[in-house]
mmCIF file of C-alpha atoms in Angstrom:
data_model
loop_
_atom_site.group_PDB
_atom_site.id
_atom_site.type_symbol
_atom_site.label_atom_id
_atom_site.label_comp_id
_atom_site.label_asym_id
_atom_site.label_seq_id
_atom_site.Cartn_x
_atom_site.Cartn_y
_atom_site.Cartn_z
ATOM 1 C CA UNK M 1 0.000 0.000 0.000
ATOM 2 C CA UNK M 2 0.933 3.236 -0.098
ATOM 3 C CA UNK M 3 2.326 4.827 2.594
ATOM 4 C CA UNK M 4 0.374 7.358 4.137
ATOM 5 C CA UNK M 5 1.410 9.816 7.368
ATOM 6 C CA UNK M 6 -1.049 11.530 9.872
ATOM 7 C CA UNK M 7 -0.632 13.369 12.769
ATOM 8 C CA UNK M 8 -1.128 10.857 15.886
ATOM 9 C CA UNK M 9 -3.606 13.181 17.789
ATOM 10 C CA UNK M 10 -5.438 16.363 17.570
ATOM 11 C CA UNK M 11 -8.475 18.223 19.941
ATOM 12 C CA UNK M 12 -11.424 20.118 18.438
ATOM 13 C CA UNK M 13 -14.169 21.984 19.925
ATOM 14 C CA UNK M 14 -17.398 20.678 20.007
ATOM 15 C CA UNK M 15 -19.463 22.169 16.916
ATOM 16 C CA UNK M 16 -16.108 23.794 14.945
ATOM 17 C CA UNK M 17 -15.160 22.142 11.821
ATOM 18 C CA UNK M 18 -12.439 19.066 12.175
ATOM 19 C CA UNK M 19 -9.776 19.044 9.575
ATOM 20 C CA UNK M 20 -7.963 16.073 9.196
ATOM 21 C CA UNK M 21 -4.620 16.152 6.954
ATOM 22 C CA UNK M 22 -2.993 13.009 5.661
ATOM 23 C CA UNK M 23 0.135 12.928 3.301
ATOM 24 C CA UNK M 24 0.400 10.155 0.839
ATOM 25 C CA UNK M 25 3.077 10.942 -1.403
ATOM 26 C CA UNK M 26 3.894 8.035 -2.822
ATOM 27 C CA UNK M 27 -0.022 7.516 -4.183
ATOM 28 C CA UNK M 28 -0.122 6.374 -7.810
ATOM 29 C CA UNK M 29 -2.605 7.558 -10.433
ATOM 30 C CA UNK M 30 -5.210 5.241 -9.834
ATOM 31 C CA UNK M 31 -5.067 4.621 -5.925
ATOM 32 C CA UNK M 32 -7.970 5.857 -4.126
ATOM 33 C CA UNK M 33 -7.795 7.871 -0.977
ATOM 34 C CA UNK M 34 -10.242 5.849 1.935
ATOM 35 C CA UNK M 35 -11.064 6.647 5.585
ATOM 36 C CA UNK M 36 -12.101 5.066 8.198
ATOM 37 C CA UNK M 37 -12.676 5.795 11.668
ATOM 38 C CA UNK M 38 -12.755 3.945 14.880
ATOM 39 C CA UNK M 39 -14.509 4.694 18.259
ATOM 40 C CA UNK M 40 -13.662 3.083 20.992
ATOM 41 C CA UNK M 41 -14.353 -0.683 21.710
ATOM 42 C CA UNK M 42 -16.152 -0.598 18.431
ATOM 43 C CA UNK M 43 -14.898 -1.845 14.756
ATOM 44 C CA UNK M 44 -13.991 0.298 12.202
ATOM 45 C CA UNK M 45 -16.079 2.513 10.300
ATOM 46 C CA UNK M 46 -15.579 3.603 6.582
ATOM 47 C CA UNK M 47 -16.379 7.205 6.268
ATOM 48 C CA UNK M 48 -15.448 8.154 2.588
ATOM 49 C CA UNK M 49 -13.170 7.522 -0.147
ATOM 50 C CA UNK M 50 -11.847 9.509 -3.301
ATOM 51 C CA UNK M 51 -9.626 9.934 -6.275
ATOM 52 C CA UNK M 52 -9.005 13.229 -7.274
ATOM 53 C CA UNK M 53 -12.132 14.886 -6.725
ATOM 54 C CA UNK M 54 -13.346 16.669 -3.245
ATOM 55 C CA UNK M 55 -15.889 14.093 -2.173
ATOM 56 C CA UNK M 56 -19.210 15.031 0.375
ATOM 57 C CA UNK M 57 -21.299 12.885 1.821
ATOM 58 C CA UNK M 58 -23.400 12.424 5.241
ATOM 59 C CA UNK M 59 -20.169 12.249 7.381
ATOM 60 C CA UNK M 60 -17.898 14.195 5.997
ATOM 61 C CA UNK M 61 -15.803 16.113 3.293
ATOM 62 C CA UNK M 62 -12.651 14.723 1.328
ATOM 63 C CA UNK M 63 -10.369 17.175 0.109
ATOM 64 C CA UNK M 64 -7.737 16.026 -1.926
ATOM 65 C CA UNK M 65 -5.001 18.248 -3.598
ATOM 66 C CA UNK M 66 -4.350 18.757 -7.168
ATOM 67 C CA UNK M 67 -1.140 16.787 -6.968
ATOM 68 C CA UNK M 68 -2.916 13.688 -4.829
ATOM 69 C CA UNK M 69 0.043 13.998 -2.220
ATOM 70 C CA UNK M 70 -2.084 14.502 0.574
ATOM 71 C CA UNK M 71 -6.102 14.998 1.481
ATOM 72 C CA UNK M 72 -7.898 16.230 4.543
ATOM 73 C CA UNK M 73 -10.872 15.001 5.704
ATOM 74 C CA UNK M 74 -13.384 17.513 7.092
ATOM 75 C CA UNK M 75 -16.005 16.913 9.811
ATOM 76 C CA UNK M 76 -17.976 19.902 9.426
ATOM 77 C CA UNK M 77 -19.782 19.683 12.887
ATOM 78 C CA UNK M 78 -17.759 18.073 15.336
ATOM 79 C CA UNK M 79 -19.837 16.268 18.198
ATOM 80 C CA UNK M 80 -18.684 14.483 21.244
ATOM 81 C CA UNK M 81 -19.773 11.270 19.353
ATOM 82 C CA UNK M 82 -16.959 11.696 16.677
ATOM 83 C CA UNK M 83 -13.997 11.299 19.187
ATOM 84 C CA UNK M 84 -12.154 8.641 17.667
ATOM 85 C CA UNK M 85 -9.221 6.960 15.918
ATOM 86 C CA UNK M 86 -9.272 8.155 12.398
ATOM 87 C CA UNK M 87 -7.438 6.109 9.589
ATOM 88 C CA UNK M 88 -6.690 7.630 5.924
ATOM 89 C CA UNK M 89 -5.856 4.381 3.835
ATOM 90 C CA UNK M 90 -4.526 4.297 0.265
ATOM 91 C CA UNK M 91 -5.249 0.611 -0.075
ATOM 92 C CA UNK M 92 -3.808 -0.735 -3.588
ATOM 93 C CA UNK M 93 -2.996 -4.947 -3.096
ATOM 94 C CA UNK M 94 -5.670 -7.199 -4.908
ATOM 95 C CA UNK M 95 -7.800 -8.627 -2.648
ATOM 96 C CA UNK M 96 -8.769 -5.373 -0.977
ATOM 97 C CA UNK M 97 -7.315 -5.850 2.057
ATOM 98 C CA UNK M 98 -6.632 -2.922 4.705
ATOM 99 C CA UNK M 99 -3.577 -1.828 5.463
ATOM 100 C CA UNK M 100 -4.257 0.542 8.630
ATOM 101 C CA UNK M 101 -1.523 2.694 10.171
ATOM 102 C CA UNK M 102 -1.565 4.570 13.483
ATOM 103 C CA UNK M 103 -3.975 6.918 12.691
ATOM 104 C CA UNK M 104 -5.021 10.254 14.293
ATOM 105 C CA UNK M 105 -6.412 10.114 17.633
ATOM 106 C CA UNK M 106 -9.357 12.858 17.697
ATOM 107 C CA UNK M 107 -10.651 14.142 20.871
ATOM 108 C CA UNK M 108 -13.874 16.800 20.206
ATOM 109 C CA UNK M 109 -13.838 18.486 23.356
ATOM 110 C CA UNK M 110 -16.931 20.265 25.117
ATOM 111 C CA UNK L 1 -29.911 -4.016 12.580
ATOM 112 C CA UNK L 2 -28.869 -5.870 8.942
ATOM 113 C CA UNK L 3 -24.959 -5.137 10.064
ATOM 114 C CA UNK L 4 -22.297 -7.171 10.410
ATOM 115 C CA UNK L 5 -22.492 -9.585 13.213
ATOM 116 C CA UNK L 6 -20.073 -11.623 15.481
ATOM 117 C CA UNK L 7 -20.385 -14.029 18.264
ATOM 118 C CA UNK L 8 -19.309 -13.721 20.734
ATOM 119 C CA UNK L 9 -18.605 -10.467 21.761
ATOM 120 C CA UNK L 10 -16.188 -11.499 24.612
ATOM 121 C CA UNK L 11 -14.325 -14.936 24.872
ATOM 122 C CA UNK L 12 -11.922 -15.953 27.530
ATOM 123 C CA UNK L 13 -9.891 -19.650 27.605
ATOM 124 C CA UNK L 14 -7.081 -20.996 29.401
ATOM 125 C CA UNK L 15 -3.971 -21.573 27.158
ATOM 126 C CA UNK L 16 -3.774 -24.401 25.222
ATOM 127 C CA UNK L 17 -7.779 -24.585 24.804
ATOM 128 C CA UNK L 18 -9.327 -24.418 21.137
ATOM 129 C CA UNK L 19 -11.905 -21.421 20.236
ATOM 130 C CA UNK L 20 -13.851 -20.498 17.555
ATOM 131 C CA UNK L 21 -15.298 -17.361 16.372
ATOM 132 C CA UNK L 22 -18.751 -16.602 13.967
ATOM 133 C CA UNK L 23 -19.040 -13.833 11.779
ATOM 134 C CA UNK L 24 -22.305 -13.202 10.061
ATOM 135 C CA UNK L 25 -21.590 -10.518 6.832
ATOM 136 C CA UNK L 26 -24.049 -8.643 5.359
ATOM 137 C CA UNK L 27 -26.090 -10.806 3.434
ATOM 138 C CA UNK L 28 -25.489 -9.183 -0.002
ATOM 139 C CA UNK L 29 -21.744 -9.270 0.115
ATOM 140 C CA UNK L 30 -19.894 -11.970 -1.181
ATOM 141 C CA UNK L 31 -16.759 -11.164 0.396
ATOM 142 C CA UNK L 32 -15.768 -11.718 3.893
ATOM 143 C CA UNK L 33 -12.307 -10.882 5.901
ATOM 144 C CA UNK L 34 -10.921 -11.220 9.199
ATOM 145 C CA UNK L 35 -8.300 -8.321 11.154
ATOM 146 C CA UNK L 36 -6.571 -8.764 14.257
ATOM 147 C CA UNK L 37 -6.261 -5.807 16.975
ATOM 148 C CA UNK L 38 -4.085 -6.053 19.498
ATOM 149 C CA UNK L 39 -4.598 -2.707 21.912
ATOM 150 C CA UNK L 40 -2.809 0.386 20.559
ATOM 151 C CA UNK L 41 -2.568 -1.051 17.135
ATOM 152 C CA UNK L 42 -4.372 -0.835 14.104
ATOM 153 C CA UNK L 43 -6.377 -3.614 12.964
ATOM 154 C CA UNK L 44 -4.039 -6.385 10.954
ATOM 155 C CA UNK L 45 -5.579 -7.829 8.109
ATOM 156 C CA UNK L 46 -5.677 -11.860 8.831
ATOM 157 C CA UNK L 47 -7.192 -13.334 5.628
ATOM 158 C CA UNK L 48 -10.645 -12.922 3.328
ATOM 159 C CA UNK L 49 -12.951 -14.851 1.308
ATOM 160 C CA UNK L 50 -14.662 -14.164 -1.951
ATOM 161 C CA UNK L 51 -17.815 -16.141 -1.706
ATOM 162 C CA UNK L 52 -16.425 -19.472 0.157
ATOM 163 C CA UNK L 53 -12.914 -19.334 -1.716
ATOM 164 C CA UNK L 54 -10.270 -18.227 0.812
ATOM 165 C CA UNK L 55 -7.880 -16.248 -1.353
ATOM 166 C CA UNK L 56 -5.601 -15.148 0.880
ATOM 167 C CA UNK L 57 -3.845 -15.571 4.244
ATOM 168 C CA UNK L 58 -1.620 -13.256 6.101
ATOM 169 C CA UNK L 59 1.532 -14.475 6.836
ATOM 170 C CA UNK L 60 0.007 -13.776 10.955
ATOM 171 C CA UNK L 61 -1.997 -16.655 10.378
ATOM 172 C CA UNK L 62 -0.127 -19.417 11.833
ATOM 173 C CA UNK L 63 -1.362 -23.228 11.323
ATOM 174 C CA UNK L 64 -2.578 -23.152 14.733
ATOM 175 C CA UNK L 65 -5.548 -20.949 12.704
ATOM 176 C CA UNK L 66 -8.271 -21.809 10.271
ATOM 177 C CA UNK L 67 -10.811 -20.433 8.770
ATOM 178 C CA UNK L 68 -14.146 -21.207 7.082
ATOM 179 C CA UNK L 69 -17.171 -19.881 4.893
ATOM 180 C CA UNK L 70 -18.609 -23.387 3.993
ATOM 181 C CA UNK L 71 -21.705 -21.967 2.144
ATOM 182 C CA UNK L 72 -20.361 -18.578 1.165
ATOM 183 C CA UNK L 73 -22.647 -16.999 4.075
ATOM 184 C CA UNK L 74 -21.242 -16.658 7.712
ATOM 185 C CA UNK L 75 -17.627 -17.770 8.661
ATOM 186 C CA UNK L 76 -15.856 -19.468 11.233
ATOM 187 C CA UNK L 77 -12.384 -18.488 12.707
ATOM 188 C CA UNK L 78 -10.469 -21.232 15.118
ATOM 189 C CA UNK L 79 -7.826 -20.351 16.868
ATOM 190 C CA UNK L 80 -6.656 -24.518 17.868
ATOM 191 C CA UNK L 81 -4.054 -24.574 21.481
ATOM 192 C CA UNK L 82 -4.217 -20.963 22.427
ATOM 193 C CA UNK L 83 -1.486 -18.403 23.337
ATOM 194 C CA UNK L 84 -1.508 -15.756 25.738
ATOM 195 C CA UNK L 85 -0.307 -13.882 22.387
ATOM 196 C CA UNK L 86 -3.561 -14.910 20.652
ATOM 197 C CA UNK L 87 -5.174 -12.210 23.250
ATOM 198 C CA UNK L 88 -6.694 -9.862 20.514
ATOM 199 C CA UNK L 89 -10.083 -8.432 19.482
ATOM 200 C CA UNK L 90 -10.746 -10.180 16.085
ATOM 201 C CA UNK L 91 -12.459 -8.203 13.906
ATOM 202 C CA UNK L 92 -14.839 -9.377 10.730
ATOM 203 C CA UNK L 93 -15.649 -7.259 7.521
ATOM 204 C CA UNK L 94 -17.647 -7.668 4.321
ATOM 205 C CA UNK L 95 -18.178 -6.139 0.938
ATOM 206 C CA UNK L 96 -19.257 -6.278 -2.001
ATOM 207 C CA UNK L 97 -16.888 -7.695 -4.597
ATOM 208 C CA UNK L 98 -17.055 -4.360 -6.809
ATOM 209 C CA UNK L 99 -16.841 -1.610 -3.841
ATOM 210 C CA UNK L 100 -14.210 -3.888 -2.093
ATOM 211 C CA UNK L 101 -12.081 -1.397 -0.155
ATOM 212 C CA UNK L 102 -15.695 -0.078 1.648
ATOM 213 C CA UNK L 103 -15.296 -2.426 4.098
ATOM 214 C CA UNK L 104 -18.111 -2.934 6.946
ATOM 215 C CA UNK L 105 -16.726 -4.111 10.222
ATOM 216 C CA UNK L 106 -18.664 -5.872 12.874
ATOM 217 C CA UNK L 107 -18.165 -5.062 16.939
ATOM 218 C CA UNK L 108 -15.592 -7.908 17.085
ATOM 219 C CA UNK L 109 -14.573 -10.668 19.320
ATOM 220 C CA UNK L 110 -12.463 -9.779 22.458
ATOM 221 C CA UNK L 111 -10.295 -12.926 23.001
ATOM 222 C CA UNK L 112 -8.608 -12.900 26.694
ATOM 223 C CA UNK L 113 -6.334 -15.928 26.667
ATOM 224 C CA UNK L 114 -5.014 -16.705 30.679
#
């Protein structure tokens, strides 16, 4: 897979937007960007997934740069609820299989 | 709830004793897979199965582990003379063969091996 770096933690207040970065330099032209999230004693939860265009859906926001090096994921409205481990993935082996680093550890404080 | 389903939740065995795990996928996916989680780590991907073909196994999974999808519906994980390294939560996922890296995870199996 490709390699992909994240910060290992970050806070955000309650009801400000959560921006997410993730470099994946190495990404070839037709890798897909995915996340996934994880809360706490729960499994893993895929959030949203992209090429090279921004992506929107119930969750969140993708935002991936011209160049594909790197993409942010955006939780407009951060609750208490989205405190979790999030995972960017740029998953390329056949068989699908997940490759999932060390994430970013998000804590949406009051 | 039409989710992805394991059983059980919580399992705990004295070394050396065989368990086995269920995973019930989503019934319109055909594929299936199986991560390992030890605590502070990501999830490790074990092995998956495209309908009840097993088409690959992570080098993690060590002959002392098997797994099964006999029908193409649920699957079976045995872990045979467990390790207190075996202590894990083991995690299931399905998908649909053409959207295969949207992977939906069920709560997982917390094995506690004394």
């Amino acid at each position: 897979d490709a390699k992909t770096t994240q910060p290992p933690s970050m806070d955000c207040a309650e009801g400000r937007a959560a921006n997410l970065p993730c470099n994946h330099s190495t990404i070839s032209g037709n890798e897909y960007v995915y996340w996934y999230r994880q809360i706490h004693s729960q499994g893993p939860q895929y959030i949203i997934h992209g090429l090279k265009n921004n992506e929107t859906n119930e969750m969140a926001s993708l935002i991936i740069t011209e160049d594909r090096k790197s993409s942010t994921l955006i939780l407009p409205h951060a609750t208490l609820r989205d405190t979790a481990v999030y995972y960017c993935i740029v998953p390329w082996a056949a068989g699908n299989k997940l490759t999932f680093g060390g994430g970013t550890r998000v804590l949406v404080k009051p | 709830d039409t989710g992805v389903s394991q059983d059980p939740r919580h399992k705990i065995t004295k070394r050396g004793q065989n368990v086995t795990f269920r995973c019930d996928p989503i019934s319109e996916h055909n594929r299936l897979y199986w991560y390992r989680q030890t605590l502070g780590q990501g999830p490790e991907f074990l092995t998956y199965f495209q309908n009840e073909a097993q088409l690959e196994k992570s080098r993690l999974l060590s002959d002392r582990f098997s797994a099964e999808r006999p029908k193409g519906s649920f699957s079976t994980l045995e872990i045979q003379r467990t390790e207190q390294g075996d202590s894990a939560m083991y995690l299931c996922a399905s998908s649909h063969r053409d959207r295969g890296y949207e992977q939906y995870f069920g709560p997982g199996t917390r094995l506690t091996v004394t």
